[in-house]
Coordinates of C-alpha atoms and ligand atoms in Angstrom, one line a residue:
M1 CA -26.1 -1.4 22.0
P2 CA -25.8 -4.7 20.0
E3 CA -22.7 -6.8 21.1
D4 CA -22.7 -9.6 18.7
L5 CA -22.1 -8.3 15.3
T6 CA -20.1 -9.8 12.5
V7 CA -17.9 -7.8 10.3
M8 CA -16.4 -9.0 7.2
I9 CA -13.4 -7.4 5.6
V10 CA -12.4 -7.8 2.0
G11 CA -8.8 -7.9 1.4
S12 CA -5.7 -9.8 2.6
G13 CA -2.7 -7.6 3.7
A14 CA -1.3 -5.8 6.7
R15 CA -3.7 -3.0 6.0
E16 CA -6.7 -5.4 6.4
H17 CA -5.3 -6.8 9.6
T18 CA -5.1 -3.3 10.8
I19 CA -8.8 -2.6 9.9
S20 CA -9.6 -6.0 11.5
V21 CA -7.9 -4.9 14.9
A22 CA -9.7 -1.5 14.6
Y23 CA -13.2 -3.4 14.3
E24 CA -12.1 -5.9 17.1
A25 CA -11.8 -3.0 19.7
S26 CA -15.5 -2.2 19.0
P27 CA -17.5 -3.5 21.9
Q28 CA -20.3 -4.0 19.4
V29 CA -18.3 -6.6 17.3
K30 CA -18.2 -10.4 18.2
K31 CA -16.8 -12.0 15.1
I32 CA -14.5 -10.7 12.2
I33 CA -14.2 -12.6 8.8
V34 CA -11.4 -11.3 6.7
A35 CA -11.7 -12.5 2.9
P36 CA -9.4 -13.9 1.7
G37 CA -7.3 -12.8 4.8
K38 CA -4.4 -14.8 6.2
D39 CA -4.0 -17.1 9.0
F40 CA -1.8 -14.8 11.0
M41 CA -4.8 -12.4 11.4
G42 CA -6.4 -14.6 14.0
I43 CA -3.3 -15.2 16.0
G44 CA -3.4 -13.9 19.5
R45 CA -6.6 -11.9 19.1
F46 CA -9.1 -11.7 21.8
K47 CA -12.1 -12.1 19.4
E48 CA -12.8 -14.7 16.9
V49 CA -11.0 -13.7 13.5
I50 CA -11.6 -16.0 10.7
A51 CA -9.6 -15.8 7.4
D52 CA -11.6 -17.4 4.5
G53 CA -9.5 -17.8 1.5
N54 CA -12.4 -19.2 -0.6
C55 CA -12.5 -16.1 -2.8
K56 CA -10.6 -13.9 -5.3
L57 CA -10.3 -10.1 -5.0
K58 CA -11.0 -9.5 -8.8
D59 CA -14.1 -11.8 -8.7
A60 CA -17.1 -10.1 -6.9
E61 CA -19.1 -13.3 -7.2
S62 CA -16.6 -15.2 -5.2
I63 CA -16.5 -12.6 -2.4
L64 CA -20.3 -12.8 -2.4
R65 CA -20.3 -16.4 -1.8
V66 CA -18.2 -16.0 1.3
A67 CA -20.6 -13.2 2.5
L68 CA -23.6 -15.5 2.1
K69 CA -21.8 -18.3 4.1
Y70 CA -21.2 -16.0 7.2
E71 CA -24.1 -13.4 6.9
P72 CA -22.1 -10.5 8.2
D73 CA -23.9 -7.4 9.6
L74 CA -21.3 -5.2 7.9
V75 CA -19.0 -5.8 4.8
D76 CA -16.0 -3.4 4.6
V77 CA -14.6 -3.7 1.1
A78 CA -10.9 -2.5 1.7
Q79 CA -8.9 -3.6 -1.4
D80 CA -8.8 -1.7 -4.7
D81 CA -9.2 -4.8 -7.2
A82 CA -12.4 -5.8 -5.2
L83 CA -13.6 -2.2 -5.3
A84 CA -13.0 -1.9 -9.2
A85 CA -14.7 -5.2 -9.8
G86 CA -17.9 -3.8 -8.3
T87 CA -17.9 -5.8 -5.2
V88 CA -19.9 -3.1 -3.2
D89 CA -22.6 -2.9 -5.9
L90 CA -23.1 -6.7 -6.0
L91 CA -23.2 -7.0 -2.2
Q92 CA -25.6 -4.1 -1.9
K93 CA -27.9 -5.5 -4.6
K94 CA -28.1 -8.8 -2.4
G95 CA -29.1 -6.8 0.7
F96 CA -25.7 -6.5 2.6
T97 CA -24.7 -3.4 4.4
V98 CA -21.4 -2.3 2.8
F99 CA -18.8 0.3 3.3
G100 CA -16.7 1.4 0.3
P101 CA -17.2 3.4 -2.8
N102 CA -19.4 1.6 -5.5
Q103 CA -17.7 0.9 -8.9
A104 CA -18.9 4.1 -10.5
A105 CA -17.3 6.2 -7.7
A106 CA -14.3 4.0 -7.6
Q107 CA -13.4 5.0 -11.2
I108 CA -11.4 7.8 -9.5
E109 CA -8.7 5.2 -8.8
W110 CA -9.2 2.4 -11.6
D111 CA -9.2 4.8 -14.5
K112 CA -6.4 7.3 -14.6
K113 CA -7.7 9.1 -17.4
W114 CA -11.1 9.7 -16.0
S115 CA -9.4 10.9 -12.6
R116 CA -7.2 13.4 -14.3
N117 CA -10.1 14.7 -16.4
L118 CA -12.1 15.1 -13.0
M119 CA -9.2 17.1 -11.7
K120 CA -9.1 19.3 -14.7
D121 CA -12.7 20.0 -14.8
Y122 CA -13.0 20.8 -11.0
G123 CA -9.8 22.9 -10.7
I124 CA -7.8 20.5 -8.6
P125 CA -4.2 21.2 -9.1
H126 CA -2.4 18.3 -11.2
P127 CA 0.4 17.7 -13.5
E128 CA 0.1 18.6 -17.1
Y129 CA -1.2 15.5 -19.1
E130 CA -2.9 14.1 -22.2
S131 CA -4.4 10.7 -22.6
F132 CA -3.9 8.4 -25.9
T133 CA -4.7 5.3 -27.3
S134 CA -2.2 5.9 -30.3
T135 CA 1.5 5.7 -29.6
G136 CA 2.2 8.0 -32.6
E137 CA 0.1 10.7 -31.2
A138 CA 1.5 10.2 -27.7
K139 CA 5.1 10.4 -29.0
A140 CA 4.3 13.6 -30.7
Y141 CA 2.8 15.1 -27.4
A142 CA 5.7 13.8 -25.4
S143 CA 8.1 15.6 -27.8
S144 CA 6.3 19.0 -27.5
L145 CA 5.8 18.4 -23.6
Y146 CA 9.6 17.9 -23.2
K147 CA 10.4 20.9 -25.2
Q148 CA 8.3 22.9 -22.8
L149 CA 9.4 21.2 -19.6
R150 CA 12.9 20.1 -20.3
G151 CA 12.4 17.7 -17.4
P152 CA 11.1 14.1 -16.8
M153 CA 7.8 12.7 -17.6
F154 CA 5.6 9.9 -16.6
I155 CA 4.0 7.5 -19.0
K156 CA 1.0 5.9 -17.2
A157 CA -1.2 3.0 -17.8
S158 CA -4.8 4.2 -17.3
G159 CA -6.0 1.0 -15.6
L160 CA -5.1 -0.8 -12.4
C161 CA -1.6 -2.6 -12.6
L162 CA -0.8 -3.4 -9.0
G163 CA 1.0 0.0 -8.7
K164 CA 3.5 -0.8 -11.5
G165 CA 1.8 1.1 -14.3
A166 CA 3.6 4.5 -14.0
L167 CA 6.9 4.6 -15.7
R168 CA 9.4 7.6 -15.5
A169 CA 11.2 8.9 -18.6
E170 CA 14.0 11.1 -18.2
N171 CA 13.9 12.6 -21.8
I172 CA 12.4 12.1 -25.0
E173 CA 14.3 9.1 -26.1
E174 CA 13.2 7.2 -22.9
A175 CA 9.6 8.5 -23.3
V176 CA 9.5 7.0 -26.9
K177 CA 10.7 3.6 -25.6
T178 CA 8.2 3.7 -22.6
I179 CA 5.3 4.8 -24.8
D180 CA 6.0 1.4 -26.8
R181 CA 6.0 -0.5 -23.3
M182 CA 2.3 0.3 -22.6
K183 CA 1.2 -2.7 -24.4
E184 CA 2.8 -4.9 -21.8
F185 CA 0.0 -3.9 -19.4
E186 CA -2.5 -5.3 -21.9
E187 CA -6.0 -4.2 -21.2
A188 CA -4.8 -1.7 -18.5
G189 CA -2.3 -0.1 -20.8
K190 CA -4.9 0.3 -24.0
V191 CA -5.5 3.7 -22.7
F192 CA -2.4 5.7 -21.3
L193 CA -1.3 9.0 -20.1
V194 CA 1.7 11.0 -21.0
E195 CA 2.4 13.6 -17.8
Q196 CA 4.6 16.0 -16.6
C197 CA 6.6 14.6 -13.6
L198 CA 6.4 17.1 -10.9
V199 CA 9.2 17.7 -8.6
G200 CA 8.5 18.0 -4.8
E201 CA 8.0 15.9 -1.6
E202 CA 5.0 13.3 -1.5
F203 CA 2.4 13.0 1.3
S204 CA -0.7 10.8 1.8
F205 CA -4.0 12.4 3.0
Y206 CA -7.2 10.7 4.2
A207 CA -10.8 11.6 4.4
I208 CA -13.8 9.5 5.4
C209 CA -16.7 10.4 3.1
D210 CA -20.5 9.9 3.4
G211 CA -21.7 10.9 -0.1
N212 CA -21.9 14.6 0.8
N213 CA -19.7 15.3 3.8
Y214 CA -16.3 14.4 5.0
K215 CA -14.1 14.2 7.8
I216 CA -10.4 14.6 7.7
L217 CA -8.1 11.9 9.3
K218 CA -4.4 12.1 10.0
S219 CA -2.0 12.8 7.1
A220 CA 1.0 10.3 6.4
Q221 CA 4.0 9.8 4.5
D222 CA 4.9 6.5 2.6
N223 CA 8.4 5.2 1.8
K224 CA 7.9 3.6 -1.5
R225 CA 11.5 2.7 -2.6
A226 CA 13.1 -0.3 -1.6
F227 CA 16.3 1.1 0.0
N228 CA 17.3 3.9 2.5
F229 CA 17.0 7.4 1.4
D230 CA 14.7 6.5 -1.5
E231 CA 17.0 4.4 -3.6
G232 CA 16.1 1.1 -5.5
D233 CA 13.0 0.0 -6.9
Q234 CA 9.6 1.1 -6.4
T235 CA 7.7 -1.3 -3.7
G236 CA 4.2 -1.6 -2.3
G237 CA 5.5 0.6 0.5
M238 CA 8.3 0.0 2.9
G239 CA 7.1 2.1 6.0
A240 CA 5.1 5.1 7.0
I241 CA 4.9 7.7 9.4
S242 CA 1.8 9.7 10.6
P243 CA 1.1 12.4 10.9
S244 CA 3.4 14.0 8.1
M245 CA 4.7 17.3 9.3
L246 CA 4.9 18.5 5.7
A247 CA 1.1 17.8 5.2
E248 CA 0.0 19.1 8.7
A249 CA 1.7 22.5 8.1
S250 CA -0.6 22.8 4.9
S251 CA -3.5 20.8 5.9
K252 CA -6.1 23.5 5.3
E253 CA -5.0 24.0 1.7
I254 CA -4.7 20.4 1.0
E255 CA -8.3 19.9 2.3
K256 CA -9.6 22.8 0.2
Q257 CA -7.8 22.0 -3.0
L258 CA -7.5 18.2 -3.0
V259 CA -10.3 16.8 -0.9
G260 CA -13.1 19.5 -0.8
K261 CA -13.1 19.9 -4.8
A262 CA -12.8 16.2 -5.3
V263 CA -15.7 15.2 -2.9
A264 CA -17.9 18.0 -4.5
G265 CA -17.1 17.1 -8.1
M266 CA -17.8 13.5 -7.5
G267 CA -21.4 14.7 -6.2
L268 CA -21.8 16.8 -9.3
E269 CA -20.8 14.0 -11.5
K270 CA -23.5 11.9 -9.7
R271 CA -21.1 9.5 -8.3
P272 CA -21.3 10.6 -4.5
Y273 CA -18.3 9.4 -2.8
K274 CA -18.7 7.1 0.3
G275 CA -15.8 5.5 1.7
I276 CA -12.1 6.3 2.5
L277 CA -10.6 8.8 0.1
Y278 CA -6.8 8.6 -0.2
V279 CA -5.1 11.5 -1.8
G280 CA -1.5 10.9 -3.0
G281 CA -0.2 14.3 -3.2
M282 CA 3.0 16.2 -3.6
M283 CA 3.9 19.7 -2.2
V284 CA 5.6 21.6 -5.2
D285 CA 7.0 25.1 -4.2
G286 CA 4.8 25.1 -1.0
K287 CA 1.6 24.3 -3.2
P288 CA -0.3 20.9 -3.0
F289 CA -0.8 19.0 -6.1
A290 CA -3.0 15.8 -6.7
I291 CA -0.6 12.9 -8.0
E292 CA -3.4 10.3 -7.6
Y293 CA -6.7 9.6 -5.9
N294 CA -7.2 6.0 -4.2
V295 CA -10.6 4.7 -2.9
R296 CA -9.2 2.9 0.0
W297 CA -6.8 3.1 2.8
G298 CA -3.1 3.0 1.8
D299 CA -0.8 0.3 2.8
P300 CA 1.3 0.9 5.1
E301 CA -0.3 4.3 5.9
C302 CA -3.6 2.6 7.1
Q303 CA -1.3 1.0 9.9
V304 CA -0.2 4.3 11.3
V305 CA -3.3 6.4 10.7
L306 CA -6.1 4.1 11.8
P307 CA -4.8 3.4 15.1
S308 CA -4.7 7.0 16.0
L309 CA -8.7 7.2 15.9
T310 CA -10.0 7.0 19.3
E311 CA -13.8 6.5 18.2
D312 CA -15.4 3.3 17.6
Y313 CA -14.4 2.6 14.2
L314 CA -17.7 0.8 13.6
D315 CA -19.6 3.8 14.7
V316 CA -17.6 6.1 12.2
V317 CA -18.0 3.7 9.4
Q318 CA -21.8 3.4 10.1
A319 CA -22.2 7.0 10.1
A320 CA -20.5 7.2 6.7
I321 CA -22.9 4.6 5.4
D322 CA -25.7 6.4 6.7
G323 CA -24.7 9.8 5.4
K324 CA -24.4 11.1 8.9
L325 CA -20.8 12.0 9.2
S326 CA -21.4 15.8 9.6
G327 CA -22.9 15.3 13.2
M328 CA -19.9 13.4 14.2
D329 CA -16.8 14.6 15.9
L330 CA -13.8 12.5 15.2
S331 CA -11.3 12.4 17.7
Q332 CA -7.9 11.1 17.0
D333 CA -4.8 11.1 19.6
G334 CA -2.0 13.4 19.3
L335 CA 0.8 10.6 19.0
T336 CA 3.2 10.1 16.1
R337 CA 3.4 6.7 14.6
V338 CA 6.0 4.8 12.7
C339 CA 5.6 1.8 10.6
V340 CA 8.5 -0.3 9.5
V341 CA 7.6 -3.0 6.9
G342 CA 9.7 -6.3 7.1
A343 CA 10.1 -7.9 3.7
S344 CA 11.9 -10.9 2.3
K345 CA 15.3 -10.2 1.0
G346 CA 15.1 -9.7 -2.9
Y347 CA 11.7 -7.8 -2.7
P348 CA 10.3 -6.2 -4.8
G349 CA 12.3 -8.3 -7.3
D350 CA 12.3 -12.2 -7.0
S351 CA 12.3 -13.1 -3.3
S352 CA 11.2 -16.7 -4.0
A353 CA 14.3 -18.2 -2.3
V354 CA 13.2 -16.9 0.8
K355 CA 9.7 -18.5 0.7
G356 CA 9.2 -21.2 3.4
K357 CA 12.2 -19.9 5.6
R358 CA 11.2 -19.5 9.3
I359 CA 10.7 -16.0 10.8
F360 CA 12.2 -15.9 14.3
G361 CA 11.3 -13.2 17.0
L362 CA 7.8 -12.2 15.7
E363 CA 6.2 -13.8 18.7
A364 CA 8.3 -11.5 21.3
A365 CA 7.4 -8.4 19.0
M366 CA 3.5 -9.6 19.3
R367 CA 4.0 -9.5 23.1
N368 CA 6.0 -6.2 23.2
S369 CA 3.4 -3.7 24.5
N370 CA 5.3 -0.8 22.9
V371 CA 4.4 -2.1 19.3
M372 CA 1.7 -3.5 17.2
V373 CA 2.4 -6.2 14.6
F374 CA 0.3 -6.6 11.5
G375 CA 0.9 -9.4 9.2
A376 CA 0.8 -10.0 5.3
G377 CA 2.9 -12.5 3.6
I378 CA 3.3 -15.1 6.5
K379 CA 2.3 -18.6 6.7
V380 CA 1.4 -20.2 10.0
E381 CA 2.3 -23.8 10.6
D382 CA 2.2 -25.7 14.0
G383 CA 2.3 -22.3 15.6
K384 CA 5.5 -21.2 13.9
F385 CA 5.7 -18.3 11.2
Y386 CA 7.2 -18.8 7.8
A387 CA 7.9 -16.3 4.9
N388 CA 5.2 -16.4 2.2
G389 CA 5.5 -13.5 0.1
G390 CA 7.3 -10.1 -0.5
R391 CA 6.2 -7.8 2.2
L392 CA 5.8 -10.0 5.4
F393 CA 4.8 -7.9 8.3
S394 CA 4.5 -4.3 9.6
I395 CA 5.8 -3.2 12.9
I396 CA 4.1 0.0 14.4
A397 CA 5.0 2.1 17.4
A398 CA 3.4 5.3 18.7
G399 CA 5.3 8.1 20.5
E400 CA 5.2 11.7 21.6
N401 CA 7.3 12.6 18.6
I402 CA 8.9 11.0 15.5
V403 CA 12.1 10.1 17.5
E404 CA 10.5 8.3 20.2
A405 CA 8.3 6.4 17.9
R406 CA 11.0 5.3 15.7
E407 CA 13.2 4.1 18.5
K408 CA 10.4 1.9 19.8
A409 CA 9.7 0.5 16.2
Y410 CA 13.5 -0.1 15.4
D411 CA 14.0 -1.7 18.8
A412 CA 11.3 -4.1 18.2
I413 CA 12.1 -5.1 14.5
A414 CA 15.8 -5.5 15.7
G415 CA 14.7 -8.7 17.4
I416 CA 13.3 -10.3 14.3
H417 CA 15.2 -12.2 11.7
I418 CA 14.5 -14.7 8.9
D419 CA 16.6 -18.1 8.7
G420 CA 19.7 -17.4 6.6
N421 CA 19.7 -13.6 7.4
N422 CA 16.8 -13.0 4.8
L423 CA 14.9 -10.2 6.5
H424 CA 15.0 -6.8 4.6
Y425 CA 14.0 -3.5 6.1
R426 CA 14.7 0.2 5.8
T427 CA 16.3 1.8 8.6
D428 CA 15.5 5.3 7.7
I429 CA 11.7 5.6 7.8
G430 CA 10.6 8.9 8.7
F431 CA 14.0 10.5 8.1
R432 CA 12.7 13.8 6.5
D433 CA 10.5 14.4 9.5
V434 CA 13.5 13.6 12.0
E435 CA 15.3 16.4 10.2
R436 CA 12.2 18.8 10.6
F437 CA 11.9 17.7 14.3
F438 CA 15.3 18.8 15.0
K439 CA 15.0 22.0 13.1
A440 CA 11.6 22.9 14.7
Ligands
LIG501 N1 0.8 3.3 0.1 C1 0.5 3.2 -1.4 C2 -0.8 2.6 -1.7 O1 -1.3 1.9 -0.7 O2 -1.1 2.6 -2.9

């Protein structure tokens, strides 16, 4: 077994920090490069972790230049813009061993119209929808859909828009105004969808795929709104739990309807899927529906799902690259994990007033054996930590159940603050499963 491998991870958030820690645990790995990464990712680690900021995630050529500098044995392209930009294709062409779907397979995320058509063609349960380039036709469809549903709709840009391209309209008047807003998304909004808004509870479901076969990983549930009990604006994710009791109770049906059909469909479309497949799903009247597919780990779900894997992550990824997942038994621990995201006050709106303010207490959390700390918008200067973005860090705790895991995570984050009382976090992460736990 080699012990001197270099792994390069493409991305820069707490998700990529989590992936970096998973590779670090492999005895085969000696050095990790995160591109562009963040300095925080190397702090307190027992192996060499280098953040190389000389690349842009939408620019595959710039990522190639970083890869050529370090000559990694494996590149894990973990971030959506980099996958959509064809980074996997370019690096493979240059002879690198790469984990992640190629640009054609990644279309299941970067082109919402293509993705919905795949769902329709392969019988994957999905909301009613039509796609448009003309606002007039879209408004006529929205009007007939509203007459039929008498309920809210989503107007969605087909391209990638940092998770901000799906707008909810409560009635036909709002739908008409929202259709006119699609031009704000420029290229990404040239094609857009008008969809039924399903009403139910969301879950996240993960599989690792090798082109033909897949293995199911633990489920999760994200908390996307800024404030407790799902109030406030949509964010990148304020916390997550894994497993999700809701998803685990229907896991066989979710696997069959949303994972099996998608992987088979991608094969039939001659785009065999290799990489992490992330299903954003919703349970509606006890049945799972696909809201979206993503071609990478979720953030913050990765922070609670990946640490449960007890296998060497490098071996699992290599088996996926080699098309050998079917012969592998994936073991995951039986613990429940909770992730609470610490953000700058004001996020997801303007949090620029917090930029540069000192974060206190993070060092103690990093020493606390009850939790893991993964960083995102943190600047490191003279060994001190400063806020440098919206979402700053994720605190993760594991327990025998949701109550124990929450207690440890919230104990740890209670000791962290930002100069001027500028730290924001939700205090209700996992509230639905706490209720389920006490009812069970
Ligand atoms: N958790 C949402 C996302 O990663 O897209």
